[in-house]
Each structure stands twice: as C-alpha cells, then as structure tokens.
C-alpha cells in the first residue's frame, strides 16, 4: 500500500472555531474526510480573541511557547494551542497560532463595528505564514504537503521557495494553494513588503507585485507547486476573463497546467435534514410533509403570516456585491408583486442592510429580514424555505445551493462558477432538473427565473419531482477529497 501522506492544512477560518464564510466550512470538513482516507492531516489557524477557548477545549502546548518570528524589524513571539475537530469517524488535530497582540481581537479580518480591515493585516498574516513554518520545525513534524488557502496563507509558498529553500527540514515539502475567492487578494502598499523579509527582488511583477501593490494572493499563485480552485467552471473563468480574474487572470493563465478545479463537498453530518439538531422537525424525502412544519416555525420566527400555497424563498448570504444584491435591490418591488414570501439572513455592506431593513418595513407580510450572523437560523431557513435564491455575480463554488438540494429547497441560481456546475436547470419537456438557472446578470433574467419557479411550485407533483432529484444528489466530500489526495501524490512523486 502507498505510504500515507503528512498534510498540514492552513486556513484563516475553521468551523467550528471561527467563521465568516464558506472557507470555514471547507476547512472544518475536508481535513476530516482526508483523515478518514488514512492520511495524517492536521490543521493550523490563528488563535483569534473571538474563539471561546473553554468551549472549544483549547490547550496550551507547553513545548511550543515563545517561538521567535521575524516580521520586518520586529520579532514577535508565537505560542501554540491545540484542540480537535471531531465527528463520529475521525479526529483531526487543530493548532492555533497565538500572539495576543496580533490576534487577540474580536474580528478575523475586520473590526466588527466598522467593518474596516484591521490596519495591520499585513503584519498579522505575515506573522501567521512565517510563524507556521517556524513552529513546524520546533514541533519536528515534517509535512509532505502544506495546503494553503486564500491570500492569508499566500506567503507560505514564497517562503518555501526562498527563505527556507536550503532548509533541510523543508526539502521535500510541496505546497498546494487553493483559491476560494479571487476577489479577495490581500493587497497592501509596497511599503509593507519589508515586513515579509523576502528577498527584495520579489517585489516585482515576477513576484508579489501586481498593479503597483504587494499582493499576497499573487504570491500563492506564483510560488505554489499546484493551484486549485473550488469548481471547474471557476477555474476556467478566473484565467480567461478580466471580470473573474480580478486583475490576476494573466498570472492564473500562465499557470493553467498547474490549475485545477475541485468542487467543494458538504458535510452531511452537519447539513442534513435527517440528523439536523438545529431544526424543529427532522425529515427526509419520505417524510417531506414535515418540511411544512419547519416552514411554519420559520415564518413564525421571522414574524410572517402563514399563507397556504404560497412559496417561501430563502436567502442566507454575506451582503456583498458578489452575491447579487444589486439585482435584488433593483427588482425588489417586482419580486414583492409576485405571489410569494421571502426571508433573508445576512450581514455585510451597510447599503444592503439599509435596503433590506426598508423592504421589511414596506412589506411586513411578505419579507422577513435578520441582519446578523446566525448559524441556527441558517439551518431553519434551509429546512423551512421552499426555494433558495443565489443570483451571484460570481460564485467560486457556493455552499448554500448544495445545502438547499439536501433540504429539498429548490435553488434559483445564476449560471456562474460552482452554481452552474452543481445545479441542473429544470426543463418541463424532459422533466429533469434540480433548480432554476438564469444566465445574464440582469434583473429581468432573474425575475424570469423566479417566475418560472413560482409557476412550477403551483404544480405539486412536478415540484415534488424536482425536490426528489435534488435530495438524491450526493455532494459529500469523499470524491473531492480523493481528488486532492491524487493531487498531493502527484507532487510528492516529483
Ligand atoms: P462565501 O464563502 O462566499 O460567503 P459560501 O456559499 O461558500 O459563500 O458559504 C457561505 C457560508 O456561510 C454558508 O455556510 C452560509 O450558510 C454561511 N453564512 C453566510 N452568511 C450567514 C449568516 N448571516 N448567518 C449564518 N450563516 C451564514
């Protein structure tokens, strides 16, 4: 049998410890699946102040204290705490890189009250990337692969190719860099570059510089041994279009032979209506009638009246341009004219908070809005809604459409990135399909798709068939985890 691999999975957010979006779900679930497939995988993340250390059972690692980490002219001390992510089947060790002055704050990347980036994010994530490499050496655990995720870890591949190039400890270590969202690049003024302590020639178009700034996502793109992103369509989009490549499409295209798309899976231990402990009535397709009980609970929770035969559309999302909220904003009155109700859970940009807050006042019987981050309500929305709307401008993978399929909540999506790869448009002629898709990023197109869904909903038998198709789809992590393992192996052999 082939030797097991040692993999360090690096992420700035990991469910259940700290989460702002899909990256946390991936980081919580993929390592467990890889571990189940008999590889040694451990996770490392920053030790944020918002992590409840008692509830999450963090322990100090006594041997790993006060490890010096050079960030520019400063030396920070790194310590390590440890805990586990565990489910029925596996237990994955999670290390928390700790420096209270940098990470002992309530937010991950932004100040929660103002939504403004912490001004020292360059220093924080330089410390994280370099600290990881220092800590591993002290620990004496040599990974075959360091799997980096997004810009917050983008310096690691650059360090391994330069500062640590001749370090025997890392001689056989390869890097995989996964892009979860090309639009978040970690850009800083060029004056931040000395903090990285990388060789000065890396501050150039060949290295970390892009459009006059230091760009940490670019660092990952240029220096990693392999690049992945979270759907095949998005892998194509980011290297062929200005719009999706966000200024780095040429770099991505240059590395097209090393760039692959691997779709995210979902954790059916967490997102599964048959076992979900956060919803009042558990169900599967045979007991789909119970979905109506969840709908009642959801309408009640959101202060909306129950109206028989009217579909309820759910939205759970960061309130950001990416997610299509300008389309929703433009067409809200038109949507509200249709025979439907809507619930929205989200937090993010102020203008969308205002827009949704106003909508809830204007249409109190039709739309319920909660402007917060609320895991429990997210589960209830998946269980209680009839449809789920994701009109994204772009969507690297998207998770909620996959949760929706499992919960018998029919997705209405724009055909972009992972949404296009995972949802099949319903065709009345063939009777096939798992949802409703539209192509152009225009409100008229979105409205047509919603209209089609609402009309189809009126035909109960057809609607049930669409639900059945969706619920029978399998987006569990295993097949994607095997793809990652194949990729790791291809690098280790080289
Ligand atoms: P992204 O990572 O771009 O935000 P994804 O669809 O990949 O989008 O993942 C979003 C994840 O975050 C999902 O698990 C979703 O349920 C969750 N989420 C987003 N906003 C909220 C919120 N306000 N409350 C609870 N969960 C949320």
Short mmCIF file of C-alpha atoms and ligand atoms in Angstrom, two decimals:
data_model
loop_
_atom_site.label_atom_id
_atom_site.label_comp_id
_atom_site.label_asym_id
_atom_site.label_seq_id
_atom_site.Cartn_x
_atom_site.Cartn_y
_atom_site.Cartn_z
CA UNK A 1 0.00 0.00 0.00
CA UNK A 2 1.19 3.54 -0.76
CA UNK A 3 2.65 5.43 2.17
CA UNK A 4 0.28 7.76 3.97
CA UNK A 5 0.88 11.46 3.44
CA UNK A 6 1.53 14.07 6.09
CA UNK A 7 -0.51 17.16 5.25
CA UNK A 8 -0.72 20.49 7.03
CA UNK A 9 -3.93 22.32 6.14
CA UNK A 10 -3.56 26.06 6.68
CA UNK A 11 -6.62 28.25 6.93
CA UNK A 12 -7.56 31.57 8.48
CA UNK A 13 -11.01 30.26 9.43
CA UNK A 14 -12.15 26.82 10.50
CA UNK A 15 -15.62 25.68 11.54
CA UNK A 16 -16.50 25.32 14.46
CA UNK A 17 -13.88 27.74 15.84
CA UNK A 18 -14.13 30.88 13.69
CA UNK A 19 -16.15 31.53 10.56
CA UNK A 20 -17.05 34.32 8.18
CA UNK A 21 -17.90 32.24 5.12
CA UNK A 22 -17.54 29.06 3.10
CA UNK A 23 -13.80 28.73 3.70
CA UNK A 24 -14.55 27.77 7.30
CA UNK A 25 -16.96 25.02 6.25
CA UNK A 26 -14.38 23.59 3.85
CA UNK A 27 -11.61 23.79 6.45
CA UNK A 28 -13.74 22.01 9.03
CA UNK A 29 -14.86 19.20 6.75
CA UNK A 30 -12.25 18.40 4.10
CA UNK A 31 -9.45 17.51 6.58
CA UNK A 32 -11.75 15.06 8.36
CA UNK A 33 -12.52 13.30 5.11
CA UNK A 34 -8.85 13.15 4.16
CA UNK A 35 -8.10 11.70 7.59
CA UNK A 36 -10.79 9.05 7.05
CA UNK A 37 -8.97 8.11 3.88
CA UNK A 38 -5.98 7.17 6.05
CA UNK A 39 -3.72 10.19 5.76
CA UNK A 40 -2.21 12.21 8.58
CA UNK A 41 -3.66 15.70 8.22
CA UNK A 42 -3.50 18.47 10.78
CA UNK A 43 -4.96 21.97 10.62
CA UNK A 44 -3.42 25.28 11.67
CA UNK A 45 -5.21 28.60 12.11
CA UNK A 46 -4.71 31.87 14.03
CA UNK A 47 -5.80 31.99 17.66
CA UNK A 48 -8.41 34.79 17.47
CA UNK A 49 -9.79 36.51 20.53
CA UNK A 50 -13.32 35.55 19.48
CA UNK A 51 -12.65 31.82 19.90
CA UNK A 52 -14.26 30.51 23.05
CA UNK A 53 -11.24 28.63 24.40
CA UNK A 54 -13.15 26.78 27.11
CA UNK A 55 -16.00 25.67 24.92
CA UNK A 56 -13.61 24.68 22.14
CA UNK A 57 -11.30 22.91 24.63
CA UNK A 58 -8.08 24.64 23.63
CA UNK A 59 -4.95 23.52 25.48
CA UNK A 60 -1.56 25.19 25.64
CA UNK A 61 1.23 23.20 24.06
CA UNK A 62 3.87 23.70 26.67
CA UNK A 63 6.80 22.85 24.43
CA UNK A 64 5.68 25.37 21.84
CA UNK A 65 5.94 28.67 23.63
CA UNK A 66 7.63 31.95 22.79
CA UNK A 67 9.00 30.90 19.42
CA UNK A 68 10.54 33.98 17.78
CA UNK A 69 9.05 35.00 14.42
CA UNK A 70 10.70 37.75 12.41
CA UNK A 71 8.29 40.25 10.82
CA UNK A 72 10.32 43.05 9.26
CA UNK A 73 12.39 44.62 12.01
CA UNK A 74 10.16 43.26 14.77
CA UNK A 75 10.35 39.90 16.47
CA UNK A 76 7.02 38.51 17.64
CA UNK A 77 6.63 35.53 19.94
CA UNK A 78 4.46 32.66 18.76
CA UNK A 79 2.83 30.11 21.02
CA UNK A 80 0.66 27.20 20.04
CA UNK A 81 -2.61 25.92 21.45
CA UNK A 82 -4.31 22.78 20.34
CA UNK A 83 -7.74 21.21 20.03
CA UNK A 84 -9.59 18.81 17.73
CA UNK A 85 -12.28 18.76 15.14
CA UNK A 86 -14.06 15.51 15.60
CA UNK A 87 -17.06 13.70 14.25
CA UNK A 88 -18.22 10.12 14.56
CA UNK A 89 -15.44 8.84 12.43
CA UNK A 90 -12.32 10.90 12.80
CA UNK A 91 -10.43 13.30 14.96
CA UNK A 92 -8.25 15.94 13.35
CA UNK A 93 -5.75 17.90 15.39
CA UNK A 94 -6.06 21.68 15.09
CA UNK A 95 -3.24 24.00 16.08
CA UNK A 96 -3.89 27.64 16.94
CA UNK A 97 -1.02 30.01 16.35
CA UNK A 98 -1.15 32.52 19.13
CA UNK A 99 0.13 36.03 19.56
CA UNK A 100 -2.38 38.06 21.59
CA UNK A 101 -1.20 41.45 20.34
CA UNK A 102 -1.93 40.44 16.73
CA UNK A 103 -4.85 38.03 17.02
CA UNK A 104 -6.42 38.66 20.42
CA UNK A 105 -9.22 40.72 18.88
CA UNK A 106 -12.90 40.12 18.26
CA UNK A 107 -12.77 40.13 14.43
CA UNK A 108 -10.95 37.87 11.99
CA UNK A 109 -10.07 40.44 9.34
CA UNK A 110 -12.19 43.49 10.12
CA UNK A 111 -13.26 45.50 13.11
CA UNK A 112 -16.77 44.19 13.75
CA UNK A 113 -18.30 47.63 14.46
CA UNK A 114 -16.94 49.45 11.44
CA UNK A 115 -16.38 46.56 9.02
CA UNK A 116 -12.99 48.17 8.28
CA UNK A 117 -9.93 45.99 7.76
CA UNK A 118 -7.54 45.89 10.70
CA UNK A 119 -4.78 48.30 9.60
CA UNK A 120 -2.06 45.77 10.47
CA UNK A 121 -3.45 42.81 8.47
CA UNK A 122 -0.17 42.73 6.54
CA UNK A 123 1.71 42.14 9.78
CA UNK A 124 -0.87 39.72 11.19
CA UNK A 125 -0.86 37.36 8.24
CA UNK A 126 2.85 37.68 7.57
CA UNK A 127 3.33 36.58 11.16
CA UNK A 128 0.90 33.71 10.61
CA UNK A 129 2.59 32.44 7.43
CA UNK A 130 6.09 32.68 8.75
CA UNK A 131 5.11 31.56 12.24
CA UNK A 132 3.66 28.34 10.87
CA UNK A 133 6.99 27.42 9.29
CA UNK A 134 8.92 28.21 12.46
CA UNK A 135 6.52 26.29 14.66
CA UNK A 136 6.58 23.15 12.49
CA UNK A 137 10.33 22.99 12.83
CA UNK A 138 10.14 23.31 16.57
CA UNK A 139 7.45 20.65 16.62
CA UNK A 140 9.54 18.36 14.46
CA UNK A 141 6.56 17.39 12.30
CA UNK A 142 7.51 17.39 8.64
CA UNK A 143 4.61 17.70 6.22
CA UNK A 144 4.82 16.30 2.69
CA UNK A 145 2.25 18.90 1.69
CA UNK A 146 1.30 22.29 3.07
CA UNK A 147 -2.18 23.01 1.74
CA UNK A 148 -2.61 26.80 1.79
CA UNK A 149 -5.95 28.55 1.39
CA UNK A 150 -6.52 32.09 0.12
CA UNK A 151 -4.41 35.21 0.49
CA UNK A 152 -3.95 34.92 4.25
CA UNK A 153 -1.61 31.97 3.62
CA UNK A 154 -0.20 33.18 0.29
CA UNK A 155 3.26 33.94 1.65
CA UNK A 156 3.97 30.34 2.66
CA UNK A 157 4.81 29.11 -0.86
CA UNK A 158 7.05 32.16 -1.37
CA UNK A 159 8.94 31.47 1.87
CA UNK A 160 9.50 27.84 0.96
CA UNK A 161 10.90 28.83 -2.44
CA UNK A 162 13.23 31.49 -1.00
CA UNK A 163 13.99 32.00 2.70
CA UNK A 164 13.61 28.27 3.53
CA UNK A 165 14.84 26.92 0.18
CA UNK A 166 18.00 25.42 1.62
CA UNK A 167 16.48 24.35 4.90
CA UNK A 168 16.77 20.54 5.03
CA UNK A 169 13.61 20.37 7.13
CA UNK A 170 11.52 21.57 4.18
CA UNK A 171 13.48 19.89 1.38
CA UNK A 172 10.63 17.55 0.46
CA UNK A 173 7.67 19.77 1.35
CA UNK A 174 5.37 20.81 -1.51
CA UNK A 175 2.59 23.39 -1.49
CA UNK A 176 -0.95 23.39 -2.83
CA UNK A 177 -2.69 26.75 -2.97
CA UNK A 178 -6.49 26.81 -3.09
CA UNK A 179 -8.32 29.93 -4.18
CA UNK A 180 -11.73 30.20 -2.57
CA UNK A 181 -12.36 33.67 -3.94
CA UNK A 182 -10.23 35.52 -6.47
CA UNK A 183 -11.64 38.89 -5.46
CA UNK A 184 -10.06 38.88 -2.01
CA UNK A 185 -6.38 39.31 -2.72
CA UNK A 186 -4.73 40.74 0.39
CA UNK A 187 -3.27 43.83 -1.27
CA UNK A 188 -1.07 46.24 0.67
CA UNK A 189 1.11 49.20 -0.21
CA UNK A 190 4.57 48.29 -1.45
CA UNK A 191 5.93 49.77 1.78
CA UNK A 192 4.59 46.67 3.56
CA UNK A 193 6.93 44.40 1.64
CA UNK A 194 9.95 44.62 4.02
CA UNK A 195 7.75 43.11 6.75
CA UNK A 196 7.83 39.81 4.85
CA UNK A 197 11.66 39.64 4.99
CA UNK A 198 11.54 38.10 1.49
CA UNK A 199 14.43 38.82 -0.92
CA UNK A 200 14.00 42.32 -2.40
CA UNK A 201 13.81 41.01 -5.98
CA UNK A 202 10.41 39.51 -5.13
CA UNK A 203 8.93 42.99 -5.04
CA UNK A 204 8.46 42.95 -8.81
CA UNK A 205 5.99 41.81 -11.44
CA UNK A 206 7.71 38.41 -11.33
CA UNK A 207 6.98 38.14 -7.63
CA UNK A 208 4.46 39.68 -5.27
CA UNK A 209 3.79 42.93 -7.08
CA UNK A 210 0.59 43.47 -9.03
CA UNK A 211 -0.80 46.79 -10.21
CA UNK A 212 1.59 48.74 -8.02
CA UNK A 213 0.80 46.90 -4.80
CA UNK A 214 2.03 43.95 -2.79
CA UNK A 215 -0.44 41.16 -3.44
CA UNK A 216 -0.48 38.09 -1.21
CA UNK A 217 -2.89 36.09 -3.35
CA UNK A 218 -0.49 36.55 -6.22
CA UNK A 219 2.31 35.22 -4.02
CA UNK A 220 0.38 31.97 -3.65
CA UNK A 221 -0.42 31.85 -7.36
CA UNK A 222 3.18 32.35 -8.43
CA UNK A 223 5.08 30.23 -5.91
CA UNK A 224 2.88 27.25 -5.07
CA UNK A 225 3.56 23.86 -6.65
CA UNK A 226 -0.08 23.37 -7.60
CA UNK A 227 -3.13 25.62 -7.63
CA UNK A 228 -6.72 24.65 -7.21
CA UNK A 229 -9.98 26.47 -7.04
CA UNK A 230 -13.34 25.27 -5.88
CA UNK A 231 -15.18 24.44 -9.11
CA UNK A 232 -14.18 23.57 -12.64
CA UNK A 233 -16.11 26.44 -14.14
CA UNK A 234 -14.48 28.98 -11.82
CA UNK A 235 -11.03 27.56 -12.66
CA UNK A 236 -11.82 28.40 -16.28
CA UNK A 237 -13.41 31.77 -15.53
CA UNK A 238 -10.53 33.18 -13.46
CA UNK A 239 -7.94 32.62 -16.15
CA UNK A 240 -9.98 33.63 -19.18
CA UNK A 241 -11.89 36.71 -18.14
CA UNK A 242 -10.91 40.09 -16.73
CA UNK A 243 -14.04 40.23 -14.72
CA UNK A 244 -13.49 36.96 -12.86
CA UNK A 245 -9.69 37.10 -12.77
CA UNK A 246 -9.81 40.42 -10.89
CA UNK A 247 -6.57 41.66 -12.43
CA UNK A 248 -4.67 38.38 -11.99
CA UNK A 249 -6.09 36.44 -14.92
CA UNK A 250 -2.79 36.52 -16.84
CA UNK A 251 -0.94 35.05 -13.88
CA UNK A 252 -3.59 32.36 -13.49
CA UNK A 253 -3.48 31.63 -17.21
CA UNK A 254 0.30 31.29 -17.18
CA UNK A 255 -0.11 28.53 -14.65
CA UNK A 256 -3.04 26.82 -16.34
CA UNK A 257 -1.28 23.45 -16.47
CA UNK A 258 -0.99 23.54 -12.66
CA UNK A 259 -4.52 24.90 -12.07
CA UNK A 260 -7.45 22.56 -11.49
CA UNK A 261 -11.00 22.91 -10.23
CA UNK A 262 -12.16 20.60 -7.43
CA UNK A 263 -15.72 21.17 -6.31
CA UNK A 264 -16.36 21.59 -2.60
CA UNK A 265 -18.32 18.91 -0.86
CA UNK A 266 -20.62 19.44 2.06
CA UNK A 267 -20.58 17.92 5.49
CA UNK A 268 -23.69 15.75 5.70
CA UNK A 269 -23.11 15.30 9.44
CA UNK A 270 -23.93 19.00 9.81
CA UNK A 271 -26.12 19.86 6.82
CA UNK A 272 -28.61 17.06 6.59
CA UNK A 273 -32.32 17.32 7.47
CA UNK A 274 -32.44 13.74 8.76
CA UNK A 275 -29.95 14.44 11.59
CA UNK A 276 -30.02 18.25 11.95
CA UNK A 277 -30.46 19.07 15.62
CA UNK A 278 -30.89 22.77 14.94
CA UNK A 279 -34.27 22.36 13.23
CA UNK A 280 -37.56 21.57 14.97
CA UNK A 281 -38.67 18.74 12.63
CA UNK A 282 -36.20 16.33 11.05
CA UNK A 283 -37.20 14.78 7.73
CA UNK A 284 -36.13 13.01 4.56
CA UNK A 285 -37.86 12.64 1.20
CA UNK A 286 -40.30 10.04 2.55
CA UNK A 287 -41.37 12.41 5.31
CA UNK A 288 -41.12 15.60 3.22
CA UNK A 289 -44.50 16.74 4.57
CA UNK A 290 -42.62 17.68 7.77
CA UNK A 291 -40.88 20.40 5.81
CA UNK A 292 -44.15 22.33 6.10
CA UNK A 293 -43.83 22.21 9.91
CA UNK A 294 -40.37 23.75 9.61
CA UNK A 295 -41.82 26.37 7.30
CA UNK A 296 -44.41 27.26 9.94
CA UNK A 297 -41.67 27.57 12.55
CA UNK A 298 -39.59 29.74 10.23
CA UNK A 299 -42.48 32.07 9.32
CA UNK A 300 -43.29 32.38 12.99
CA UNK A 301 -39.64 33.09 13.87
CA UNK A 302 -39.49 35.81 11.20
CA UNK A 303 -42.87 37.33 12.10
CA UNK A 304 -44.50 36.50 8.76
CA UNK A 305 -48.08 35.23 8.37
CA UNK A 306 -48.65 31.70 7.11
CA UNK A 307 -50.38 31.69 3.74
CA UNK A 308 -51.26 28.36 2.23
CA UNK A 309 -49.90 27.53 -1.19
CA UNK A 310 -47.52 30.46 -1.40
CA UNK A 311 -43.82 29.69 -1.84
CA UNK A 312 -41.24 30.97 0.60
CA UNK A 313 -37.87 32.00 -0.83
CA UNK A 314 -34.86 31.90 1.49
CA UNK A 315 -31.57 33.78 1.27
CA UNK A 316 -28.56 33.31 3.57
CA UNK A 317 -25.59 35.32 2.49
CA UNK A 318 -22.84 37.78 3.07
CA UNK A 319 -24.41 41.06 1.98
CA UNK A 320 -21.89 41.89 -0.71
CA UNK A 321 -22.00 42.90 -4.38
CA UNK A 322 -20.67 39.45 -5.29
CA UNK A 323 -23.85 37.81 -4.07
CA UNK A 324 -26.13 39.70 -6.47
CA UNK A 325 -27.75 42.09 -4.02
CA UNK A 326 -27.82 44.91 -6.52
CA UNK A 327 -30.10 42.77 -8.70
CA UNK A 328 -32.29 42.09 -5.68
CA UNK A 329 -32.25 45.76 -4.79
CA UNK A 330 -33.27 46.81 -8.32
CA UNK A 331 -36.10 44.31 -8.55
CA UNK A 332 -37.36 44.14 -5.01
CA UNK A 333 -40.68 45.81 -5.77
CA UNK A 334 -41.21 43.49 -8.74
CA UNK A 335 -40.40 40.45 -6.60
CA UNK A 336 -42.80 41.64 -3.93
CA UNK A 337 -45.57 41.88 -6.53
CA UNK A 338 -45.32 38.13 -7.09
CA UNK A 339 -47.29 35.67 -5.06
CA UNK A 340 -44.51 34.67 -2.67
CA UNK A 341 -42.85 35.41 0.64
CA UNK A 342 -39.19 35.85 1.40
CA UNK A 343 -36.78 35.52 4.33
CA UNK A 344 -33.29 36.98 4.29
CA UNK A 345 -30.46 36.30 6.73
CA UNK A 346 -27.28 38.21 6.15
CA UNK A 347 -24.73 40.70 7.27
CA UNK A 348 -22.26 42.85 5.38
CA UNK A 349 -22.34 46.09 3.46
CA UNK A 350 -24.26 48.95 5.01
CA UNK A 351 -26.17 49.84 1.81
CA UNK A 352 -27.69 46.35 1.72
CA UNK A 353 -28.56 46.47 5.42
CA UNK A 354 -30.45 49.69 4.68
CA UNK A 355 -32.15 48.32 1.57
CA UNK A 356 -33.34 45.16 3.34
CA UNK A 357 -34.34 46.99 6.51
CA UNK A 358 -36.54 49.31 4.43
CA UNK A 359 -38.02 46.40 2.48
CA UNK A 360 -39.05 44.66 5.70
CA UNK A 361 -40.86 47.82 6.83
CA UNK A 362 -42.55 48.34 3.46
CA UNK A 363 -43.71 44.72 3.00
CA UNK A 364 -44.15 43.36 6.55
CA UNK A 365 -46.30 40.40 5.50
CA UNK A 366 -44.04 39.39 2.63
CA UNK A 367 -40.42 39.72 3.65
CA UNK A 368 -38.68 38.93 6.93
CA UNK A 369 -35.13 40.12 7.42
CA UNK A 370 -32.49 39.31 10.03
CA UNK A 371 -29.28 41.27 9.73
CA UNK A 372 -26.90 39.13 11.74
CA UNK A 373 -24.78 36.01 11.56
CA UNK A 374 -26.88 33.21 12.97
CA UNK A 375 -25.98 29.56 12.41
CA UNK A 376 -29.17 28.19 13.93
CA UNK A 377 -31.44 30.40 11.85
CA UNK A 378 -29.44 29.44 8.75
CA UNK A 379 -30.41 25.80 9.34
CA UNK A 380 -34.05 26.72 9.90
CA UNK A 381 -34.10 28.74 6.66
CA UNK A 382 -32.72 25.77 4.72
CA UNK A 383 -35.32 23.48 6.28
CA UNK A 384 -38.30 25.83 6.12
CA UNK A 385 -37.97 27.55 2.74
CA UNK A 386 -39.42 26.21 -0.49
CA UNK A 387 -36.82 27.88 -2.70
CA UNK A 388 -33.39 29.38 -2.21
CA UNK A 389 -32.17 32.37 -4.20
CA UNK A 390 -28.49 32.88 -5.18
CA UNK A 391 -28.25 35.42 -8.03
CA UNK A 392 -24.47 35.78 -7.66
CA UNK A 393 -22.37 37.99 -9.87
CA UNK A 394 -19.71 35.32 -9.48
CA UNK A 395 -19.54 32.27 -7.24
CA UNK A 396 -16.37 30.21 -6.87
CA UNK A 397 -18.33 27.25 -5.55
CA UNK A 398 -21.18 28.27 -3.29
CA UNK A 399 -22.36 26.03 -0.50
CA UNK A 400 -25.90 27.08 0.19
CA UNK A 401 -27.20 25.76 -3.12
CA UNK A 402 -25.78 22.36 -2.11
CA UNK A 403 -27.31 22.53 1.37
CA UNK A 404 -30.57 23.53 -0.30
CA UNK A 405 -30.59 20.45 -2.52
CA UNK A 406 -30.25 18.23 0.54
CA UNK A 407 -33.05 20.06 2.37
CA UNK A 408 -35.48 19.82 -0.55
CA UNK A 409 -35.27 23.59 -1.01
CA UNK A 410 -35.16 24.29 -4.72
CA UNK A 411 -32.30 26.59 -5.76
CA UNK A 412 -32.77 29.54 -8.11
CA UNK A 413 -29.27 30.49 -9.24
CA UNK A 414 -27.30 32.44 -11.77
CA UNK A 415 -25.30 30.12 -14.04
CA UNK A 416 -21.84 31.11 -12.84
CA UNK A 417 -18.93 29.20 -11.26
CA UNK A 418 -19.92 26.42 -8.90
CA UNK A 419 -23.61 27.34 -9.16
CA UNK A 420 -23.52 26.41 -12.83
CA UNK A 421 -21.55 23.22 -12.17
CA UNK A 422 -23.88 21.90 -9.47
CA UNK A 423 -27.43 22.93 -10.38
CA UNK A 424 -29.31 21.50 -13.36
CA UNK A 425 -31.95 23.74 -14.87
CA UNK A 426 -35.46 22.30 -14.78
CA UNK A 427 -36.90 21.56 -18.22
CA UNK A 428 -40.64 20.88 -18.36
CA UNK A 429 -40.21 18.87 -21.57
CA UNK A 430 -37.81 16.32 -20.12
CA UNK A 431 -38.95 16.66 -16.53
CA UNK A 432 -35.29 16.73 -15.47
CA UNK A 433 -33.53 19.30 -13.34
CA UNK A 434 -32.79 20.26 -9.75
CA UNK A 435 -33.39 24.02 -9.84
CA UNK A 436 -33.87 27.15 -11.92
CA UNK A 437 -30.98 28.94 -13.62
CA UNK A 438 -30.52 32.18 -15.47
CA UNK A 439 -27.52 33.30 -17.47
CA UNK A 440 -27.10 37.04 -17.88
CA UNK A 441 -26.51 39.15 -14.79
CA UNK A 442 -29.69 41.20 -15.25
CA UNK A 443 -32.70 41.69 -13.03
CA UNK A 444 -35.12 40.85 -15.85
CA UNK A 445 -33.42 37.47 -16.24
CA UNK A 446 -33.53 36.82 -12.52
CA UNK A 447 -37.20 37.78 -12.34
CA UNK A 448 -38.00 35.34 -15.15
CA UNK A 449 -36.27 32.52 -13.28
CA UNK A 450 -38.17 33.35 -10.07
CA UNK A 451 -41.39 33.50 -12.07
CA UNK A 452 -40.70 30.08 -13.60
CA UNK A 453 -40.05 28.65 -10.13
CA UNK A 454 -43.22 30.17 -8.69
CA UNK A 455 -45.32 28.82 -11.55
CA UNK A 456 -43.82 25.36 -11.24
CA UNK A 457 -44.37 25.37 -7.48
CA UNK A 458 -48.12 25.53 -8.11
CA UNK A 459 -47.93 22.06 -9.69
CA UNK A 460 -47.36 19.95 -6.59
CA UNK A 461 -46.44 16.70 -8.32
CA UNK A 462 -43.82 18.36 -10.53
CA UNK A 463 -42.41 20.29 -7.59
CA UNK A 464 -42.02 17.07 -5.61
CA UNK A 465 -40.16 15.53 -8.51
CA UNK A 466 -37.69 18.43 -8.58
CA UNK A 467 -37.22 18.11 -4.83
CA UNK A 468 -36.61 14.38 -5.20
CA UNK A 469 -33.94 14.92 -7.86
CA UNK A 470 -32.19 17.44 -5.66
CA UNK A 471 -32.33 15.39 -2.49
CA UNK A 472 -30.89 12.37 -4.25
CA UNK A 473 -27.74 14.23 -5.34
CA UNK A 474 -24.57 13.36 -3.48
CA UNK A 475 -22.15 16.21 -2.84
CA UNK A 476 -20.37 14.56 0.06
CA UNK A 477 -16.68 15.29 0.46
CA UNK A 478 -15.31 11.89 -0.37
CA UNK A 479 -14.90 12.13 -4.14
CA UNK A 480 -13.40 15.64 -3.88
CA UNK A 481 -11.08 14.56 -1.05
CA UNK A 482 -9.81 11.75 -3.25
CA UNK A 483 -9.04 14.31 -5.96
CA UNK A 484 -6.99 16.37 -3.51
CA UNK A 485 -5.12 13.26 -2.40
CA UNK A 486 -4.35 12.37 -6.03
CA UNK A 487 -3.01 15.89 -6.50
CA UNK A 488 -0.88 15.69 -3.33
CA UNK A 489 0.57 12.38 -4.52
CA UNK A 490 1.41 13.75 -7.95
CA UNK A 491 3.50 16.47 -6.26
CA UNK A 492 5.24 14.24 -3.75
CA UNK A 493 6.40 11.92 -6.52
CA UNK A 494 8.05 14.72 -8.49
P1 LIG B 1 -18.99 32.71 0.82
O1 LIG B 1 -17.87 31.87 1.37
O2 LIG B 1 -18.64 33.44 -0.44
O3 LIG B 1 -19.59 33.63 1.83
P2 LIG B 1 -20.45 30.18 0.51
O4 LIG B 1 -21.79 29.89 -0.08
O5 LIG B 1 -19.30 29.41 0.00
O6 LIG B 1 -20.20 31.75 0.38
O7 LIG B 1 -20.53 29.93 2.08
C1 LIG B 1 -21.25 30.72 2.93
C2 LIG B 1 -21.41 30.01 4.27
O8 LIG B 1 -21.62 30.98 5.29
C3 LIG B 1 -22.58 29.08 4.31
O9 LIG B 1 -22.34 28.04 5.23
C4 LIG B 1 -23.69 30.01 4.83
O10 LIG B 1 -24.76 29.31 5.41
C5 LIG B 1 -22.93 30.83 5.83
N1 LIG B 1 -23.49 32.15 6.08
C6 LIG B 1 -23.36 33.27 5.32
N2 LIG B 1 -23.98 34.32 5.91
C7 LIG B 1 -24.52 33.85 7.05
C8 LIG B 1 -25.29 34.45 8.12
N3 LIG B 1 -25.62 35.74 8.10
N4 LIG B 1 -25.66 33.67 9.15
C9 LIG B 1 -25.32 32.35 9.17
N5 LIG B 1 -24.61 31.73 8.22
C10 LIG B 1 -24.20 32.46 7.17
#
